[in-house]
Amino acid sequence: IENAVYNFDTSTVSLEALQQIYEVRATEEELALLRNHVASGSDQPLDKPEQFLMELADIPHFAERIACFMFQTEFSDNISGIGSKLNNIKSTCQFLMSSESLKTVLGIILALGNFMNGGNMQRGQADGFGLEILAKLKDVKSKDNSMTLLHFIVVSYMKKCGDVVATEGKLPVPEPSDIDKASSVQFDDIEAQLNGLDKELNGCQTKMETVITKSLEENVQPFKEKMESFLSAAKKQLAEEFENCEECKRKFNTTLKFYQFQPKGGMKEEEVAPKDFFPFWTPFCSDFKVLWQKEQQRIIKEKLKEAKKKQDERKQVIKKGKRDERGLKSQLRKLQGRLTNT
């Protein structure tokens, strides 16, 4: 344990074990009672757990070292999780604004809507539509109930883009899982988490400085080198994620303006959160993906069936050629026989 604490070495004692030891360490009051017992010269020796706690307390700055050690691991996991959430919402917003494939899908929806409302001078000449329409596309069915409007949109997109895109191309709408993740982001919570990490980072630096200034010289390294390196990198990461958060908020607001999103219920535009915008896309993207995959499988099966048919036709041609060849040889043999007899 002492070696692990001094050298940041978890090869013999795991970080999980060190964390458990840290959590059960004796308090100052408990240590005072144990030391008084030993100093009293009592005939009753300390039990092994009590001896262990005493020996643990003899490791200089054990609590501070382990706290720094654990924070280093926790910080890495926390900052990575925050970065993943922010990068997802940023890339999802970018997709919604710049994807040519999505623009094509939305164009098909608008064209079909205008066609279906062709008899209405106001509704049949629309330049756009509200996002609430997306979830309703699967509820509109053909006269014979054989196909939904959303299914027809998927088929229309595939025909427009060709078989290669239809069978090998990427999903033209956002991944449903990306939309779900983006919906769960709350910028206020992200900022609170970042501020919490900043506070913990400062606390870790204080603990590090305590260990360095109050430890014997032979016990300073490699703690000093590793912690200074970690703190330097952590501060840089934290600053990057603070900026990333601000960039994501700007990107999200730009996306709202791009789609001319109008919040309901008297909500102000600056109050709109991801949970108010992305759920409009959730059912549409999920249903679109299911139909997209089904159509891909259908096209692939048709292509395989067509290829097998052509292969069978080639086999029939070859067989017919062989039969014709055998017939010609037979006729030649008969002719040769008659000539020989003559």
PDB file of C-alpha atoms in Angstrom, residues 72-305:
ATOM      1  CA  GLN A  72      -7.156  12.170 -11.342  1.00  0.00           C
ATOM      2  CA  THR A  73      -9.095   9.097 -12.486  1.00  0.00           C
ATOM      3  CA  GLU A  74     -12.531  10.580 -11.814  1.00  0.00           C
ATOM      4  CA  PHE A  75     -11.667  13.798 -13.629  1.00  0.00           C
ATOM      5  CA  SER A  76     -10.706  11.905 -16.758  1.00  0.00           C
ATOM      6  CA  ASP A  77     -14.024  10.017 -16.796  1.00  0.00           C
ATOM      7  CA  ASN A  78     -16.102  13.107 -16.016  1.00  0.00           C
ATOM      8  CA  ILE A  79     -14.510  15.440 -18.535  1.00  0.00           C
ATOM      9  CA  SER A  80     -14.734  12.739 -21.197  1.00  0.00           C
ATOM     10  CA  GLY A  81     -18.448  12.257 -20.532  1.00  0.00           C
ATOM     11  CA  ILE A  82     -19.123  15.988 -20.727  1.00  0.00           C
ATOM     12  CA  GLY A  83     -17.119  16.307 -23.946  1.00  0.00           C
ATOM     13  CA  SER A  84     -19.016  13.414 -25.509  1.00  0.00           C
ATOM     14  CA  LYS A  85     -22.397  15.033 -24.781  1.00  0.00           C
ATOM     15  CA  LEU A  86     -21.309  18.412 -26.124  1.00  0.00           C
ATOM     16  CA  ASN A  87     -19.683  17.002 -29.259  1.00  0.00           C
ATOM     17  CA  ASN A  88     -22.801  14.959 -30.007  1.00  0.00           C
ATOM     18  CA  ILE A  89     -25.175  17.905 -29.827  1.00  0.00           C
ATOM     19  CA  LYS A  90     -22.761  20.013 -31.856  1.00  0.00           C
ATOM     20  CA  SER A  91     -22.422  17.412 -34.627  1.00  0.00           C
ATOM     21  CA  THR A  92     -26.187  16.774 -34.611  1.00  0.00           C
ATOM     22  CA  CYS A  93     -26.906  20.486 -35.056  1.00  0.00           C
ATOM     23  CA  GLN A  94     -24.363  20.636 -37.853  1.00  0.00           C
ATOM     24  CA  PHE A  95     -26.021  17.681 -39.581  1.00  0.00           C
ATOM     25  CA  LEU A  96     -29.467  19.282 -39.309  1.00  0.00           C
ATOM     26  CA  MET A  97     -28.195  22.457 -40.953  1.00  0.00           C
ATOM     27  CA  SER A  98     -25.794  21.198 -43.613  1.00  0.00           C
ATOM     28  CA  SER A  99     -26.707  17.631 -44.621  1.00  0.00           C
ATOM     29  CA  GLU A 100     -27.600  17.547 -48.321  1.00  0.00           C
ATOM     30  CA  SER A 101     -29.331  14.194 -47.886  1.00  0.00           C
ATOM     31  CA  LEU A 102     -31.595  15.603 -45.170  1.00  0.00           C
ATOM     32  CA  LYS A 103     -32.372  18.632 -47.338  1.00  0.00           C
ATOM     33  CA  THR A 104     -33.449  16.237 -50.097  1.00  0.00           C
ATOM     34  CA  VAL A 105     -35.744  14.341 -47.710  1.00  0.00           C
ATOM     35  CA  LEU A 106     -37.309  17.568 -46.413  1.00  0.00           C
ATOM     36  CA  GLY A 107     -37.718  18.771 -50.000  1.00  0.00           C
ATOM     37  CA  ILE A 108     -39.643  15.601 -50.855  1.00  0.00           C
ATOM     38  CA  ILE A 109     -41.868  16.114 -47.807  1.00  0.00           C
ATOM     39  CA  LEU A 110     -42.604  19.711 -48.834  1.00  0.00           C
ATOM     40  CA  ALA A 111     -43.300  18.757 -52.468  1.00  0.00           C
ATOM     41  CA  LEU A 112     -45.656  15.928 -51.473  1.00  0.00           C
ATOM     42  CA  GLY A 113     -47.426  18.196 -48.990  1.00  0.00           C
ATOM     43  CA  ASN A 114     -48.015  20.832 -51.642  1.00  0.00           C
ATOM     44  CA  PHE A 115     -49.196  18.174 -54.110  1.00  0.00           C
ATOM     45  CA  MET A 116     -51.639  16.706 -51.607  1.00  0.00           C
ATOM     46  CA  ASN A 117     -52.964  20.200 -50.828  1.00  0.00           C
ATOM     47  CA  GLY A 118     -52.986  21.228 -54.481  1.00  0.00           C
ATOM     48  CA  GLY A 119     -56.627  22.260 -54.403  1.00  0.00           C
ATOM     49  CA  ASN A 120     -56.004  24.712 -51.588  1.00  0.00           C
ATOM     50  CA  MET A 121     -54.446  27.993 -52.792  1.00  0.00           C
ATOM     51  CA  GLN A 122     -53.021  28.758 -49.354  1.00  0.00           C
ATOM     52  CA  ARG A 123     -51.827  25.343 -48.154  1.00  0.00           C
ATOM     53  CA  GLY A 124     -50.869  24.069 -51.613  1.00  0.00           C
ATOM     54  CA  GLN A 125     -48.196  26.713 -52.185  1.00  0.00           C
ATOM     55  CA  ALA A 126     -46.215  26.451 -48.952  1.00  0.00           C
ATOM     56  CA  ASP A 127     -42.544  27.387 -48.752  1.00  0.00           C
ATOM     57  CA  GLY A 128     -42.002  25.248 -45.653  1.00  0.00           C
ATOM     58  CA  PHE A 129     -43.667  23.378 -42.833  1.00  0.00           C
ATOM     59  CA  GLY A 130     -43.531  23.135 -39.041  1.00  0.00           C
ATOM     60  CA  LEU A 131     -41.474  20.421 -37.384  1.00  0.00           C
ATOM     61  CA  GLU A 132     -44.594  19.039 -35.712  1.00  0.00           C
ATOM     62  CA  ILE A 133     -45.541  17.624 -39.142  1.00  0.00           C
ATOM     63  CA  LEU A 134     -42.656  15.128 -39.033  1.00  0.00           C
ATOM     64  CA  ALA A 135     -44.215  12.897 -36.381  1.00  0.00           C
ATOM     65  CA  LYS A 136     -47.535  12.775 -38.260  1.00  0.00           C
ATOM     66  CA  LEU A 137     -46.177  11.457 -41.578  1.00  0.00           C
ATOM     67  CA  LYS A 138     -46.492   7.814 -40.498  1.00  0.00           C
ATOM     68  CA  ASP A 139     -50.193   8.346 -39.680  1.00  0.00           C
ATOM     69  CA  VAL A 140     -51.143   9.349 -43.245  1.00  0.00           C
ATOM     70  CA  LYS A 141     -51.926   6.239 -45.316  1.00  0.00           C
ATOM     71  CA  SER A 142     -52.715   5.466 -48.958  1.00  0.00           C
ATOM     72  CA  LYS A 143     -56.294   4.703 -50.019  1.00  0.00           C
ATOM     73  CA  ASP A 144     -55.727   0.944 -49.810  1.00  0.00           C
ATOM     74  CA  ASN A 145     -53.807   1.289 -46.505  1.00  0.00           C
ATOM     75  CA  SER A 146     -50.828  -0.514 -48.055  1.00  0.00           C
ATOM     76  CA  MET A 147     -48.318   2.274 -47.439  1.00  0.00           C
ATOM     77  CA  THR A 148     -47.861   5.240 -45.135  1.00  0.00           C
ATOM     78  CA  LEU A 149     -46.774   8.639 -46.358  1.00  0.00           C
ATOM     79  CA  LEU A 150     -43.485   8.246 -44.503  1.00  0.00           C
ATOM     80  CA  HIS A 151     -42.860   4.914 -46.245  1.00  0.00           C
ATOM     81  CA  PHE A 152     -43.562   6.564 -49.594  1.00  0.00           C
ATOM     82  CA  ILE A 153     -41.099   9.337 -48.737  1.00  0.00           C
ATOM     83  CA  VAL A 154     -38.385   6.772 -47.988  1.00  0.00           C
ATOM     84  CA  VAL A 155     -39.058   4.955 -51.281  1.00  0.00           C
ATOM     85  CA  SER A 156     -39.120   8.261 -53.187  1.00  0.00           C
ATOM     86  CA  TYR A 157     -35.779   9.298 -51.727  1.00  0.00           C
ATOM     87  CA  MET A 158     -34.202   5.962 -52.673  1.00  0.00           C
ATOM     88  CA  LYS A 159     -35.499   6.196 -56.244  1.00  0.00           C
ATOM     89  CA  LYS A 160     -34.270   9.757 -56.528  1.00  0.00           C
ATOM     90  CA  CYS A 161     -30.759   8.891 -55.310  1.00  0.00           C
ATOM     91  CA  GLY A 162     -30.309   5.578 -57.127  1.00  0.00           C
ATOM     92  CA  ASP A 163     -29.694   2.000 -56.038  1.00  0.00           C
ATOM     93  CA  VAL A 164     -26.090   2.514 -54.909  1.00  0.00           C
ATOM     94  CA  VAL A 165     -27.067   5.216 -52.415  1.00  0.00           C
ATOM     95  CA  ALA A 166     -30.175   3.269 -51.442  1.00  0.00           C
ATOM     96  CA  THR A 167     -28.284   0.082 -50.542  1.00  0.00           C
ATOM     97  CA  GLU A 168     -24.872   1.394 -49.502  1.00  0.00           C
ATOM     98  CA  GLY A 169     -25.450   5.024 -48.529  1.00  0.00           C
ATOM     99  CA  LYS A 170     -25.732   6.348 -44.996  1.00  0.00           C
ATOM    100  CA  LEU A 171     -29.017   7.107 -43.311  1.00  0.00           C
ATOM    101  CA  PRO A 172     -30.113  10.520 -44.717  1.00  0.00           C
ATOM    102  CA  VAL A 173     -31.615  11.660 -41.406  1.00  0.00           C
ATOM    103  CA  PRO A 174     -29.895  11.959 -37.997  1.00  0.00           C
ATOM    104  CA  GLU A 175     -29.296   8.757 -36.065  1.00  0.00           C
ATOM    105  CA  PRO A 176     -32.141   8.335 -33.542  1.00  0.00           C
ATOM    106  CA  SER A 177     -29.630   7.651 -30.752  1.00  0.00           C
ATOM    107  CA  ASP A 178     -27.870  10.962 -31.487  1.00  0.00           C
ATOM    108  CA  ILE A 179     -31.185  12.803 -31.301  1.00  0.00           C
ATOM    109  CA  ASP A 180     -32.001  11.143 -27.963  1.00  0.00           C
ATOM    110  CA  LYS A 181     -28.622  12.101 -26.512  1.00  0.00           C
ATOM    111  CA  ALA A 182     -28.959  15.669 -27.767  1.00  0.00           C
ATOM    112  CA  SER A 183     -32.437  15.928 -26.204  1.00  0.00           C
ATOM    113  CA  SER A 184     -31.069  15.066 -22.769  1.00  0.00           C
ATOM    114  CA  VAL A 185     -28.453  17.836 -22.727  1.00  0.00           C
ATOM    115  CA  GLN A 186     -29.105  20.680 -20.329  1.00  0.00           C
ATOM    116  CA  PHE A 187     -26.565  23.460 -20.677  1.00  0.00           C
ATOM    117  CA  ASP A 188     -27.137  24.693 -17.119  1.00  0.00           C
ATOM    118  CA  ASP A 189     -26.288  21.230 -15.785  1.00  0.00           C
ATOM    119  CA  ILE A 190     -23.214  20.995 -18.005  1.00  0.00           C
ATOM    120  CA  GLU A 191     -21.961  24.357 -16.747  1.00  0.00           C
ATOM    121  CA  ALA A 192     -22.629  23.310 -13.136  1.00  0.00           C
ATOM    122  CA  GLN A 193     -20.613  20.122 -13.694  1.00  0.00           C
ATOM    123  CA  LEU A 194     -17.741  22.077 -15.226  1.00  0.00           C
ATOM    124  CA  ASN A 195     -17.760  24.575 -12.351  1.00  0.00           C
ATOM    125  CA  GLY A 196     -17.772  21.656  -9.910  1.00  0.00           C
ATOM    126  CA  LEU A 197     -14.759  20.106 -11.634  1.00  0.00           C
ATOM    127  CA  ASP A 198     -13.006  23.470 -11.548  1.00  0.00           C
ATOM    128  CA  LYS A 199     -13.578  23.703  -7.795  1.00  0.00           C
ATOM    129  CA  GLU A 200     -12.373  20.132  -7.245  1.00  0.00           C
ATOM    130  CA  LEU A 201      -9.349  20.824  -9.429  1.00  0.00           C
ATOM    131  CA  ASN A 202      -8.377  23.766  -7.242  1.00  0.00           C
ATOM    132  CA  GLY A 203      -8.875  21.607  -4.161  1.00  0.00           C
ATOM    133  CA  CYS A 204      -6.635  18.942  -5.669  1.00  0.00           C
ATOM    134  CA  GLN A 205      -3.942  21.521  -6.318  1.00  0.00           C
ATOM    135  CA  THR A 206      -4.115  22.635  -2.689  1.00  0.00           C
ATOM    136  CA  LYS A 207      -3.708  19.031  -1.522  1.00  0.00           C
ATOM    137  CA  MET A 208      -0.796  18.553  -3.902  1.00  0.00           C
ATOM    138  CA  GLU A 209       0.991  21.638  -2.593  1.00  0.00           C
ATOM    139  CA  THR A 210       0.453  20.431   0.988  1.00  0.00           C
ATOM    140  CA  VAL A 211       2.024  17.059   0.208  1.00  0.00           C
ATOM    141  CA  ILE A 212       4.974  18.604  -1.639  1.00  0.00           C
ATOM    142  CA  THR A 213       5.813  21.228   0.993  1.00  0.00           C
ATOM    143  CA  LYS A 214       5.382  18.985   4.037  1.00  0.00           C
ATOM    144  CA  SER A 215       6.823  15.670   2.820  1.00  0.00           C
ATOM    145  CA  LEU A 216      10.383  14.486   3.145  1.00  0.00           C
ATOM    146  CA  GLU A 217      12.421  15.047   0.008  1.00  0.00           C
ATOM    147  CA  GLU A 218      12.655  11.324  -0.752  1.00  0.00           C
ATOM    148  CA  ASN A 219       8.850  11.071  -0.710  1.00  0.00           C
ATOM    149  CA  VAL A 220       8.117  14.005  -3.017  1.00  0.00           C
ATOM    150  CA  GLN A 221       8.749  12.249  -6.330  1.00  0.00           C
ATOM    151  CA  PRO A 222       7.159  10.859  -8.446  1.00  0.00           C
ATOM    152  CA  PHE A 223       4.051  12.394  -6.827  1.00  0.00           C
ATOM    153  CA  LYS A 224       5.119  15.962  -7.628  1.00  0.00           C
ATOM    154  CA  GLU A 225       5.985  15.292 -11.266  1.00  0.00           C
ATOM    155  CA  LYS A 226       2.868  13.263 -12.035  1.00  0.00           C
ATOM    156  CA  MET A 227       0.447  15.577 -10.282  1.00  0.00           C
ATOM    157  CA  GLU A 228       1.882  18.758 -11.821  1.00  0.00           C
ATOM    158  CA  SER A 229       1.639  17.143 -15.251  1.00  0.00           C
ATOM    159  CA  PHE A 230      -1.943  16.049 -14.605  1.00  0.00           C
ATOM    160  CA  LEU A 231      -3.063  19.441 -13.252  1.00  0.00           C
ATOM    161  CA  SER A 232      -1.563  21.271 -16.211  1.00  0.00           C
ATOM    162  CA  ALA A 233      -3.347  19.009 -18.702  1.00  0.00           C
ATOM    163  CA  ALA A 234      -6.597  19.027 -16.677  1.00  0.00           C
ATOM    164  CA  LYS A 235      -6.777  22.831 -16.576  1.00  0.00           C
ATOM    165  CA  LYS A 236      -6.328  22.923 -20.352  1.00  0.00           C
ATOM    166  CA  GLN A 237      -9.039  20.287 -20.873  1.00  0.00           C
ATOM    167  CA  LEU A 238     -11.410  22.110 -18.558  1.00  0.00           C
ATOM    168  CA  ALA A 239     -10.895  25.405 -20.366  1.00  0.00           C
ATOM    169  CA  GLU A 240     -11.534  23.674 -23.698  1.00  0.00           C
ATOM    170  CA  GLU A 241     -14.810  22.183 -22.476  1.00  0.00           C
ATOM    171  CA  PHE A 242     -15.973  25.544 -21.091  1.00  0.00           C
ATOM    172  CA  GLU A 243     -15.404  26.986 -24.575  1.00  0.00           C
ATOM    173  CA  ASN A 244     -16.969  23.877 -26.137  1.00  0.00           C
ATOM    174  CA  CYS A 245     -20.098  24.453 -24.063  1.00  0.00           C
ATOM    175  CA  GLU A 246     -20.368  28.063 -25.234  1.00  0.00           C
ATOM    176  CA  GLU A 247     -19.836  26.970 -28.841  1.00  0.00           C
ATOM    177  CA  CYS A 248     -22.570  24.336 -28.488  1.00  0.00           C
ATOM    178  CA  LYS A 249     -25.023  26.917 -27.157  1.00  0.00           C
ATOM    179  CA  ARG A 250     -24.262  29.174 -30.115  1.00  0.00           C
ATOM    180  CA  LYS A 251     -24.612  26.264 -32.556  1.00  0.00           C
ATOM    181  CA  PHE A 252     -27.921  25.212 -30.996  1.00  0.00           C
ATOM    182  CA  ASN A 253     -29.328  28.753 -31.201  1.00  0.00           C
ATOM    183  CA  THR A 254     -28.216  28.981 -34.833  1.00  0.00           C
ATOM    184  CA  THR A 255     -30.045  25.708 -35.534  1.00  0.00           C
ATOM    185  CA  LEU A 256     -33.233  27.086 -33.967  1.00  0.00           C
ATOM    186  CA  LYS A 257     -33.044  30.128 -36.234  1.00  0.00           C
ATOM    187  CA  PHE A 258     -32.209  27.956 -39.253  1.00  0.00           C
ATOM    188  CA  TYR A 259     -35.480  26.066 -38.777  1.00  0.00           C
ATOM    189  CA  GLN A 260     -37.334  29.202 -37.665  1.00  0.00           C
ATOM    190  CA  PHE A 261     -38.390  27.323 -34.562  1.00  0.00           C
ATOM    191  CA  GLN A 262     -41.263  28.976 -32.737  1.00  0.00           C
ATOM    192  CA  PRO A 263     -41.542  27.942 -29.060  1.00  0.00           C
ATOM    193  CA  LYS A 264     -45.004  27.436 -27.644  1.00  0.00           C
ATOM    194  CA  GLY A 265     -46.602  28.271 -24.333  1.00  0.00           C
ATOM    195  CA  GLY A 266     -45.267  31.795 -24.152  1.00  0.00           C
ATOM    196  CA  MET A 267     -41.668  30.600 -23.907  1.00  0.00           C
ATOM    197  CA  LYS A 268     -39.038  33.103 -24.986  1.00  0.00           C
ATOM    198  CA  GLU A 269     -36.559  32.107 -27.706  1.00  0.00           C
ATOM    199  CA  GLU A 270     -33.600  32.370 -25.339  1.00  0.00           C
ATOM    200  CA  GLU A 271     -35.332  29.962 -22.958  1.00  0.00           C
ATOM    201  CA  VAL A 272     -35.619  27.166 -25.516  1.00  0.00           C
ATOM    202  CA  ALA A 273     -33.590  24.118 -24.437  1.00  0.00           C
ATOM    203  CA  PRO A 274     -32.575  21.002 -26.405  1.00  0.00           C
ATOM    204  CA  LYS A 275     -35.454  19.097 -24.750  1.00  0.00           C
ATOM    205  CA  ASP A 276     -37.876  21.539 -26.390  1.00  0.00           C
ATOM    206  CA  PHE A 277     -36.500  21.128 -29.925  1.00  0.00           C
ATOM    207  CA  PHE A 278     -35.014  17.684 -30.563  1.00  0.00           C
ATOM    208  CA  PRO A 279     -38.059  15.587 -29.518  1.00  0.00           C
ATOM    209  CA  PHE A 280     -39.790  16.835 -32.697  1.00  0.00           C
ATOM    210  CA  TRP A 281     -37.203  14.780 -34.599  1.00  0.00           C
ATOM    211  CA  THR A 282     -37.220  11.656 -32.407  1.00  0.00           C
ATOM    212  CA  PRO A 283     -40.203   9.657 -33.794  1.00  0.00           C
ATOM    213  CA  PHE A 284     -39.521  10.768 -37.363  1.00  0.00           C
ATOM    214  CA  CYS A 285     -35.867   9.653 -37.318  1.00  0.00           C
ATOM    215  CA  SER A 286     -36.663   6.371 -35.547  1.00  0.00           C
ATOM    216  CA  ASP A 287     -39.468   5.432 -37.950  1.00  0.00           C
ATOM    217  CA  PHE A 288     -37.484   6.588 -40.973  1.00  0.00           C
ATOM    218  CA  LYS A 289     -34.547   4.379 -40.004  1.00  0.00           C
ATOM    219  CA  VAL A 290     -36.755   1.293 -39.602  1.00  0.00           C
ATOM    220  CA  LEU A 291     -38.329   1.821 -43.048  1.00  0.00           C
ATOM    221  CA  TRP A 292     -34.940   2.672 -44.555  1.00  0.00           C
ATOM    222  CA  GLN A 293     -33.466  -0.623 -43.395  1.00  0.00           C
ATOM    223  CA  LYS A 294     -36.503  -2.587 -44.600  1.00  0.00           C
ATOM    224  CA  GLU A 295     -36.287  -1.008 -48.042  1.00  0.00           C
ATOM    225  CA  GLN A 296     -32.560  -1.691 -48.202  1.00  0.00           C
ATOM    226  CA  GLN A 297     -33.224  -5.371 -47.481  1.00  0.00           C
ATOM    227  CA  ARG A 298     -36.021  -5.474 -50.067  1.00  0.00           C
ATOM    228  CA  ILE A 299     -33.800  -3.948 -52.778  1.00  0.00           C
ATOM    229  CA  ILE A 300     -30.942  -6.307 -51.950  1.00  0.00           C
ATOM    230  CA  LYS A 301     -33.284  -9.327 -52.158  1.00  0.00           C
ATOM    231  CA  GLU A 302     -34.639  -8.119 -55.505  1.00  0.00           C
ATOM    232  CA  LYS A 303     -31.118  -7.687 -56.844  1.00  0.00           C
ATOM    233  CA  LEU A 304     -30.144 -11.170 -55.666  1.00  0.00           C
ATOM    234  CA  LYS A 305     -33.301 -12.603 -57.248  1.00  0.00           C
TER     235      LYS A 305
END
